[in-house]
Amino acid sequence: MKPIDETRPTAPVIHVSPSPHLAQSTTSTRRMMVDVLVALVPVVAMSLFVFRGYALLQLAVCLSGSLAAELLFVKMRGRQSTLKDCSAIVTGIILAMSLPGTAPWYVGVIAAFVAVGIGKIIFGGLGMNLFNPAMVGRAFVMISFAGALAASGFEDVRSAVDAVSQATPMNAYKMNGVVTPLVHLFWGTTNGSLGETSALACLLGGLYLIIRRAASWEIPAGLLLAVLVIGGMADLAGPADGWTVLHHILGGSLLFGAFFIATDPVTSPLTPKGKFIFGLGTGTLIMVLRLFSGYPEGVMFAVLLMNALTPLINRWTIPTPFGGQ
């Protein structure tokens, strides 16, 4: 045993590290991802109920594609496997829920590899990406396989599944002025991307995320406020054709995007004020695209555009320290 040198001065050990110095030990990336997976349960269950085998196949393709891409790209960078943090599972499920069930299998595979490879790993991995990975993959296949993801790509008139034998509510109104009843949009018995059809399922999952603080309430609040104001103004100024601001809120992927996509903590601002501005901007862009572009939907493009503005919003909304000017 080494003798203690009593002549040597003793001093407390000082650890130097960046803030935060007080943190909840129970909070972790894995814990947050598990909360998102739990919140997705009603959305996934409703998609399986409405789209049956279409939803099951798309989920299997996107999930296996995301896991394989995570393994491959992380290994190429010479790092340890990150599958345990569950982020690849979340990306795969959100990607599947953003695609139509009728999309060919290779669309899901390519979207998954682009989402994980280009959307996340190329930036350095989880926490370093600038854009929402699932939306990067979705945007890539939407541009590359326009036919499969166009209005006709959502429909299969020979299918035994009722939902996919009809046009999506957004396309039906945009192209032919047909207004879907609100009750169908609320329950989700319509065609569309797998996770967007049921407003009730999105609300249940979104409220769980906010209660668990896995998502910031400021983002969906700002987004819904912008849609409510602009949609209300469109109601007053536009023709009385039956399509109201409630159709904008319950229809399409607005609620799914508001709670599950726009709230990605990596690609959204850090401060409460910045998050609210991010939500307002996303909602405004969605309505601009829906009202004035040729697309019936605008959530994906709106989120990606606001992701690009996130560093600027962070700079604008840096809080003033106590005593500062």
Short mmCIF file of C-alpha atoms in Angstrom, two decimals:
data_model
loop_
_atom_site.label_atom_id
_atom_site.label_comp_id
_atom_site.label_asym_id
_atom_site.label_seq_id
_atom_site.Cartn_x
_atom_site.Cartn_y
_atom_site.Cartn_z
CA MET A 1 0.00 0.00 0.00
CA LYS A 2 1.39 3.39 -0.97
CA PRO A 3 1.96 5.64 2.07
CA ILE A 4 0.15 8.97 2.22
CA ASP A 5 2.41 11.99 1.84
CA GLU A 6 1.14 14.33 4.55
CA THR A 7 3.47 17.12 3.47
CA ARG A 8 1.73 17.36 0.07
CA PRO A 9 -1.16 19.96 0.05
CA THR A 10 -4.60 18.51 -0.61
CA ALA A 11 -7.16 20.30 -2.76
CA PRO A 12 -10.70 19.47 -3.85
CA VAL A 13 -11.05 17.96 -7.29
CA ILE A 14 -12.70 20.50 -9.64
CA HIS A 15 -14.52 19.27 -12.72
CA VAL A 16 -14.93 21.75 -15.57
CA SER A 17 -17.76 21.08 -18.00
CA PRO A 18 -20.32 23.03 -20.06
CA SER A 19 -23.87 23.62 -18.81
CA PRO A 20 -26.42 22.40 -17.95
CA HIS A 21 -24.94 21.36 -14.62
CA LEU A 22 -28.27 20.20 -13.19
CA ALA A 23 -30.09 17.66 -15.32
CA GLN A 24 -32.60 14.89 -14.88
CA SER A 25 -30.79 11.60 -14.99
CA THR A 26 -33.94 9.89 -16.28
CA THR A 27 -33.97 12.02 -19.45
CA SER A 28 -32.13 10.48 -22.37
CA THR A 29 -32.36 10.18 -26.12
CA ARG A 30 -33.63 6.65 -25.81
CA ARG A 31 -36.31 7.68 -23.29
CA MET A 32 -37.52 10.48 -25.59
CA MET A 33 -37.62 8.14 -28.59
CA VAL A 34 -39.62 5.59 -26.61
CA ASP A 35 -42.12 8.34 -25.75
CA VAL A 36 -42.47 9.17 -29.46
CA LEU A 37 -43.00 5.49 -30.26
CA VAL A 38 -45.73 5.26 -27.61
CA ALA A 39 -47.37 8.41 -29.02
CA LEU A 40 -47.33 6.88 -32.49
CA VAL A 41 -49.34 3.84 -31.34
CA PRO A 42 -52.83 5.32 -32.06
CA VAL A 43 -51.65 6.66 -35.43
CA VAL A 44 -50.16 3.33 -36.48
CA ALA A 45 -53.18 1.40 -35.16
CA MET A 46 -55.57 3.60 -37.15
CA SER A 47 -53.48 3.21 -40.32
CA LEU A 48 -53.55 -0.58 -39.93
CA PHE A 49 -57.32 -0.47 -39.37
CA VAL A 50 -58.02 1.71 -42.42
CA PHE A 51 -55.36 0.53 -44.89
CA ARG A 52 -54.79 -3.05 -43.60
CA GLY A 53 -52.09 -4.84 -45.64
CA TYR A 54 -50.96 -1.65 -47.38
CA ALA A 55 -49.99 -0.11 -44.03
CA LEU A 56 -48.34 -3.30 -42.76
CA LEU A 57 -46.17 -3.65 -45.88
CA GLN A 58 -45.14 0.02 -45.92
CA LEU A 59 -44.24 -0.11 -42.23
CA ALA A 60 -42.13 -3.24 -42.71
CA VAL A 61 -40.31 -1.76 -45.71
CA CYS A 62 -39.54 1.62 -44.15
CA LEU A 63 -38.63 0.20 -40.75
CA SER A 64 -36.26 -2.45 -42.11
CA GLY A 65 -34.80 0.08 -44.57
CA SER A 66 -34.09 2.61 -41.82
CA LEU A 67 -32.45 0.03 -39.55
CA ALA A 68 -30.31 -1.35 -42.39
CA ALA A 69 -29.29 2.17 -43.46
CA GLU A 70 -28.36 3.09 -39.86
CA LEU A 71 -26.16 0.00 -39.55
CA LEU A 72 -24.50 0.54 -42.92
CA PHE A 73 -23.77 4.27 -42.73
CA VAL A 74 -22.62 4.21 -39.09
CA LYS A 75 -20.25 1.34 -39.92
CA MET A 76 -18.93 3.26 -42.93
CA ARG A 77 -18.05 6.14 -40.57
CA GLY A 78 -16.24 3.73 -38.26
CA ARG A 79 -18.47 4.36 -35.28
CA GLN A 80 -20.29 2.10 -32.86
CA SER A 81 -23.84 1.02 -33.63
CA THR A 82 -26.49 3.54 -32.60
CA LEU A 83 -29.51 1.28 -33.02
CA LYS A 84 -30.08 1.20 -29.25
CA ASP A 85 -31.13 4.86 -29.16
CA CYS A 86 -34.24 3.92 -31.21
CA SER A 87 -33.93 7.00 -33.46
CA ALA A 88 -33.79 4.84 -36.61
CA ILE A 89 -37.04 3.14 -35.56
CA VAL A 90 -38.74 6.52 -35.07
CA THR A 91 -37.49 7.74 -38.46
CA GLY A 92 -38.70 4.57 -40.16
CA ILE A 93 -42.19 4.73 -38.66
CA ILE A 94 -42.68 8.47 -39.28
CA LEU A 95 -41.46 7.98 -42.85
CA ALA A 96 -43.92 5.12 -43.40
CA MET A 97 -46.77 7.20 -41.94
CA SER A 98 -45.92 10.03 -44.37
CA LEU A 99 -46.16 7.79 -47.45
CA PRO A 100 -49.24 6.38 -49.18
CA GLY A 101 -49.79 2.69 -48.60
CA THR A 102 -49.98 2.14 -52.35
CA ALA A 103 -46.42 3.39 -52.96
CA PRO A 104 -44.14 0.66 -54.43
CA TRP A 105 -41.77 -1.07 -52.00
CA TYR A 106 -38.65 0.41 -53.58
CA VAL A 107 -39.94 3.92 -52.87
CA GLY A 108 -39.96 3.16 -49.15
CA VAL A 109 -36.49 1.55 -49.26
CA ILE A 110 -34.90 4.45 -51.14
CA ALA A 111 -36.65 7.02 -48.93
CA ALA A 112 -35.35 5.24 -45.81
CA PHE A 113 -31.74 5.17 -47.03
CA VAL A 114 -31.88 8.83 -48.06
CA ALA A 115 -33.53 9.81 -44.75
CA VAL A 116 -30.92 8.11 -42.58
CA GLY A 117 -27.87 8.48 -44.85
CA ILE A 118 -28.28 12.00 -46.25
CA GLY A 119 -30.75 13.36 -43.74
CA LYS A 120 -28.86 12.35 -40.61
CA ILE A 121 -25.56 10.44 -40.77
CA ILE A 122 -23.90 12.71 -43.34
CA PHE A 123 -24.27 15.63 -40.90
CA GLY A 124 -22.56 13.67 -38.14
CA GLY A 125 -25.42 11.60 -36.73
CA LEU A 126 -28.32 12.20 -34.36
CA GLY A 127 -28.32 15.70 -32.92
CA MET A 128 -26.22 17.17 -35.73
CA ASN A 129 -28.70 17.09 -38.63
CA LEU A 130 -30.16 20.33 -39.95
CA PHE A 131 -33.29 18.92 -41.59
CA ASN A 132 -35.89 16.42 -40.39
CA PRO A 133 -34.54 13.08 -41.72
CA ALA A 134 -37.91 11.55 -42.54
CA MET A 135 -38.93 14.64 -44.53
CA VAL A 136 -35.62 14.60 -46.44
CA GLY A 137 -36.34 11.03 -47.54
CA ARG A 138 -39.96 11.88 -48.31
CA ALA A 139 -39.01 14.90 -50.40
CA PHE A 140 -36.41 12.90 -52.35
CA VAL A 141 -38.84 10.18 -53.44
CA MET A 142 -41.60 12.72 -54.10
CA ILE A 143 -39.37 14.43 -56.65
CA SER A 144 -37.74 11.26 -58.00
CA PHE A 145 -40.92 9.15 -58.26
CA ALA A 146 -43.50 11.82 -58.95
CA GLY A 147 -45.92 9.37 -60.53
CA ALA A 148 -46.03 7.08 -57.50
CA LEU A 149 -46.64 9.97 -55.10
CA ALA A 150 -48.93 12.07 -57.28
CA ALA A 151 -52.69 12.18 -56.77
CA SER A 152 -53.26 9.03 -58.85
CA GLY A 153 -50.53 7.21 -56.92
CA PHE A 154 -52.71 7.21 -53.78
CA GLU A 155 -55.55 5.37 -55.53
CA ASP A 156 -56.12 1.74 -56.51
CA VAL A 157 -59.62 1.35 -57.93
CA ARG A 158 -59.28 -2.46 -57.98
CA SER A 159 -58.47 -2.69 -54.29
CA ALA A 160 -60.80 -4.33 -51.79
CA VAL A 161 -59.79 -1.67 -49.24
CA ASP A 162 -62.41 1.10 -49.45
CA ALA A 163 -60.08 3.95 -48.46
CA VAL A 164 -57.61 3.52 -51.35
CA SER A 165 -60.34 3.24 -53.98
CA GLN A 166 -61.17 6.95 -53.57
CA ALA A 167 -59.29 10.24 -53.95
CA THR A 168 -57.72 11.85 -50.92
CA PRO A 169 -59.83 14.66 -49.38
CA MET A 170 -57.21 17.29 -50.26
CA ASN A 171 -56.97 16.16 -53.89
CA ALA A 172 -60.74 15.79 -54.23
CA TYR A 173 -61.23 19.40 -53.16
CA LYS A 174 -58.23 20.83 -55.04
CA MET A 175 -59.07 19.15 -58.35
CA ASN A 176 -62.85 18.83 -58.31
CA GLY A 177 -64.15 20.99 -55.47
CA VAL A 178 -65.53 17.95 -53.61
CA VAL A 179 -65.77 18.60 -49.86
CA THR A 180 -65.25 15.65 -47.50
CA PRO A 181 -67.46 15.68 -44.36
CA LEU A 182 -65.61 16.74 -41.21
CA VAL A 183 -66.63 13.60 -39.35
CA HIS A 184 -64.74 11.46 -41.86
CA LEU A 185 -61.63 13.62 -41.44
CA PHE A 186 -61.92 13.38 -37.65
CA TRP A 187 -62.15 9.60 -37.50
CA GLY A 188 -59.85 8.98 -40.47
CA THR A 189 -61.93 6.81 -42.80
CA THR A 190 -60.49 8.49 -45.88
CA ASN A 191 -57.59 8.03 -48.28
CA GLY A 192 -54.24 9.74 -47.80
CA SER A 193 -50.78 9.13 -46.40
CA LEU A 194 -50.94 6.38 -43.79
CA GLY A 195 -50.57 8.54 -40.68
CA GLU A 196 -52.45 11.64 -41.70
CA THR A 197 -56.03 10.49 -42.14
CA SER A 198 -57.20 10.29 -38.51
CA ALA A 199 -57.26 13.64 -36.70
CA LEU A 200 -58.31 11.88 -33.50
CA ALA A 201 -55.28 9.55 -33.51
CA CYS A 202 -52.90 12.46 -34.17
CA LEU A 203 -54.45 14.50 -31.34
CA LEU A 204 -54.19 11.62 -28.87
CA GLY A 205 -50.54 10.98 -29.74
CA GLY A 206 -49.71 14.68 -29.79
CA LEU A 207 -51.23 15.33 -26.36
CA TYR A 208 -49.22 12.42 -24.95
CA LEU A 209 -46.01 13.93 -26.35
CA ILE A 210 -46.76 17.32 -24.81
CA ILE A 211 -47.75 15.87 -21.42
CA ARG A 212 -44.53 13.84 -21.38
CA ARG A 213 -42.61 16.97 -22.53
CA ALA A 214 -41.14 15.00 -25.40
CA ALA A 215 -42.50 17.75 -27.67
CA SER A 216 -42.74 21.49 -27.08
CA TRP A 217 -46.30 22.85 -27.04
CA GLU A 218 -45.20 26.17 -28.52
CA ILE A 219 -44.62 24.66 -31.98
CA PRO A 220 -48.06 23.08 -32.59
CA ALA A 221 -49.69 26.08 -30.88
CA GLY A 222 -48.01 28.54 -33.25
CA LEU A 223 -48.69 26.33 -36.25
CA LEU A 224 -52.39 25.88 -35.47
CA LEU A 225 -52.78 29.61 -34.69
CA ALA A 226 -51.36 30.54 -38.10
CA VAL A 227 -53.62 28.05 -39.89
CA LEU A 228 -56.63 29.25 -37.89
CA VAL A 229 -56.04 32.92 -38.74
CA ILE A 230 -55.15 32.47 -42.43
CA GLY A 231 -57.80 29.80 -42.96
CA GLY A 232 -60.38 32.03 -41.27
CA MET A 233 -59.44 34.93 -43.53
CA ALA A 234 -59.72 32.63 -46.56
CA ASP A 235 -63.17 31.60 -45.38
CA LEU A 236 -64.30 35.22 -45.19
CA ALA A 237 -62.73 36.26 -48.48
CA GLY A 238 -63.27 33.14 -50.56
CA PRO A 239 -66.34 31.46 -52.04
CA ALA A 240 -68.77 29.64 -49.73
CA ASP A 241 -68.02 26.22 -51.20
CA GLY A 242 -68.18 24.29 -47.93
CA TRP A 243 -64.40 24.00 -47.40
CA THR A 244 -63.71 25.72 -44.07
CA VAL A 245 -60.78 26.37 -41.80
CA LEU A 246 -61.72 23.18 -39.91
CA HIS A 247 -61.11 21.20 -43.10
CA HIS A 248 -57.64 22.75 -43.27
CA ILE A 249 -56.94 21.71 -39.67
CA LEU A 250 -58.41 18.21 -39.74
CA GLY A 251 -57.51 17.42 -43.36
CA GLY A 252 -54.22 16.34 -44.86
CA SER A 253 -51.14 15.85 -42.73
CA LEU A 254 -51.41 19.10 -40.77
CA LEU A 255 -52.00 17.54 -37.34
CA PHE A 256 -49.51 14.71 -37.95
CA GLY A 257 -46.93 17.28 -39.02
CA ALA A 258 -47.71 19.66 -36.16
CA PHE A 259 -47.17 17.06 -33.43
CA PHE A 260 -44.76 14.48 -34.87
CA ILE A 261 -42.63 16.25 -37.51
CA ALA A 262 -42.33 19.95 -36.72
CA THR A 263 -41.60 19.18 -33.04
CA ASP A 264 -38.35 17.34 -33.79
CA PRO A 265 -36.09 18.84 -31.07
CA VAL A 266 -32.96 18.58 -33.21
CA THR A 267 -34.26 20.57 -36.18
CA SER A 268 -36.41 23.14 -34.33
CA PRO A 269 -35.34 26.21 -32.31
CA LEU A 270 -34.14 26.01 -28.72
CA THR A 271 -36.00 28.85 -26.96
CA PRO A 272 -39.77 28.96 -26.27
CA LYS A 273 -40.07 32.20 -28.28
CA GLY A 274 -38.13 30.67 -31.16
CA LYS A 275 -40.31 27.56 -31.11
CA PHE A 276 -43.47 29.65 -31.33
CA ILE A 277 -42.03 31.64 -34.25
CA PHE A 278 -41.05 28.34 -35.90
CA GLY A 279 -44.63 27.08 -35.52
CA LEU A 280 -46.10 30.33 -36.87
CA GLY A 281 -43.80 30.19 -39.89
CA THR A 282 -44.58 26.55 -40.59
CA GLY A 283 -48.33 27.13 -40.40
CA THR A 284 -48.10 30.21 -42.61
CA LEU A 285 -46.09 28.38 -45.28
CA ILE A 286 -48.53 25.45 -45.20
CA MET A 287 -51.45 27.76 -45.89
CA VAL A 288 -49.59 29.67 -48.60
CA LEU A 289 -48.80 26.41 -50.39
CA ARG A 290 -52.31 25.04 -49.95
CA LEU A 291 -54.05 28.20 -51.13
CA PHE A 292 -51.75 29.47 -53.88
CA SER A 293 -49.66 26.55 -55.23
CA GLY A 294 -50.58 23.60 -57.38
CA TYR A 295 -50.01 21.22 -54.47
CA PRO A 296 -53.00 20.28 -52.30
CA GLU A 297 -50.66 19.80 -49.32
CA GLY A 298 -47.67 21.75 -48.00
CA VAL A 299 -46.54 20.31 -44.65
CA MET A 300 -43.35 18.62 -45.92
CA PHE A 301 -42.03 21.66 -47.80
CA ALA A 302 -43.03 24.02 -44.97
CA VAL A 303 -41.17 22.00 -42.33
CA LEU A 304 -38.02 21.69 -44.47
CA LEU A 305 -38.00 25.43 -45.23
CA MET A 306 -38.39 26.31 -41.56
CA ASN A 307 -35.67 23.78 -40.64
CA ALA A 308 -33.34 25.83 -42.83
CA LEU A 309 -34.30 28.99 -40.90
CA THR A 310 -33.83 27.40 -37.46
CA PRO A 311 -30.22 28.63 -36.93
CA LEU A 312 -31.36 32.17 -37.79
CA ILE A 313 -34.35 31.95 -35.42
CA ASN A 314 -32.03 30.71 -32.67
CA ARG A 315 -29.80 33.75 -33.23
CA TRP A 316 -32.78 36.14 -33.14
CA THR A 317 -34.20 34.71 -29.93
CA ILE A 318 -31.13 34.38 -27.73
CA PRO A 319 -32.43 35.26 -24.24
CA THR A 320 -30.83 38.19 -22.45
CA PRO A 321 -28.94 36.98 -19.37
CA PHE A 322 -29.94 38.36 -15.98
CA GLY A 323 -28.40 41.80 -15.60
CA GLY A 324 -27.48 41.97 -19.29
CA GLN A 325 -28.55 44.59 -21.78
#
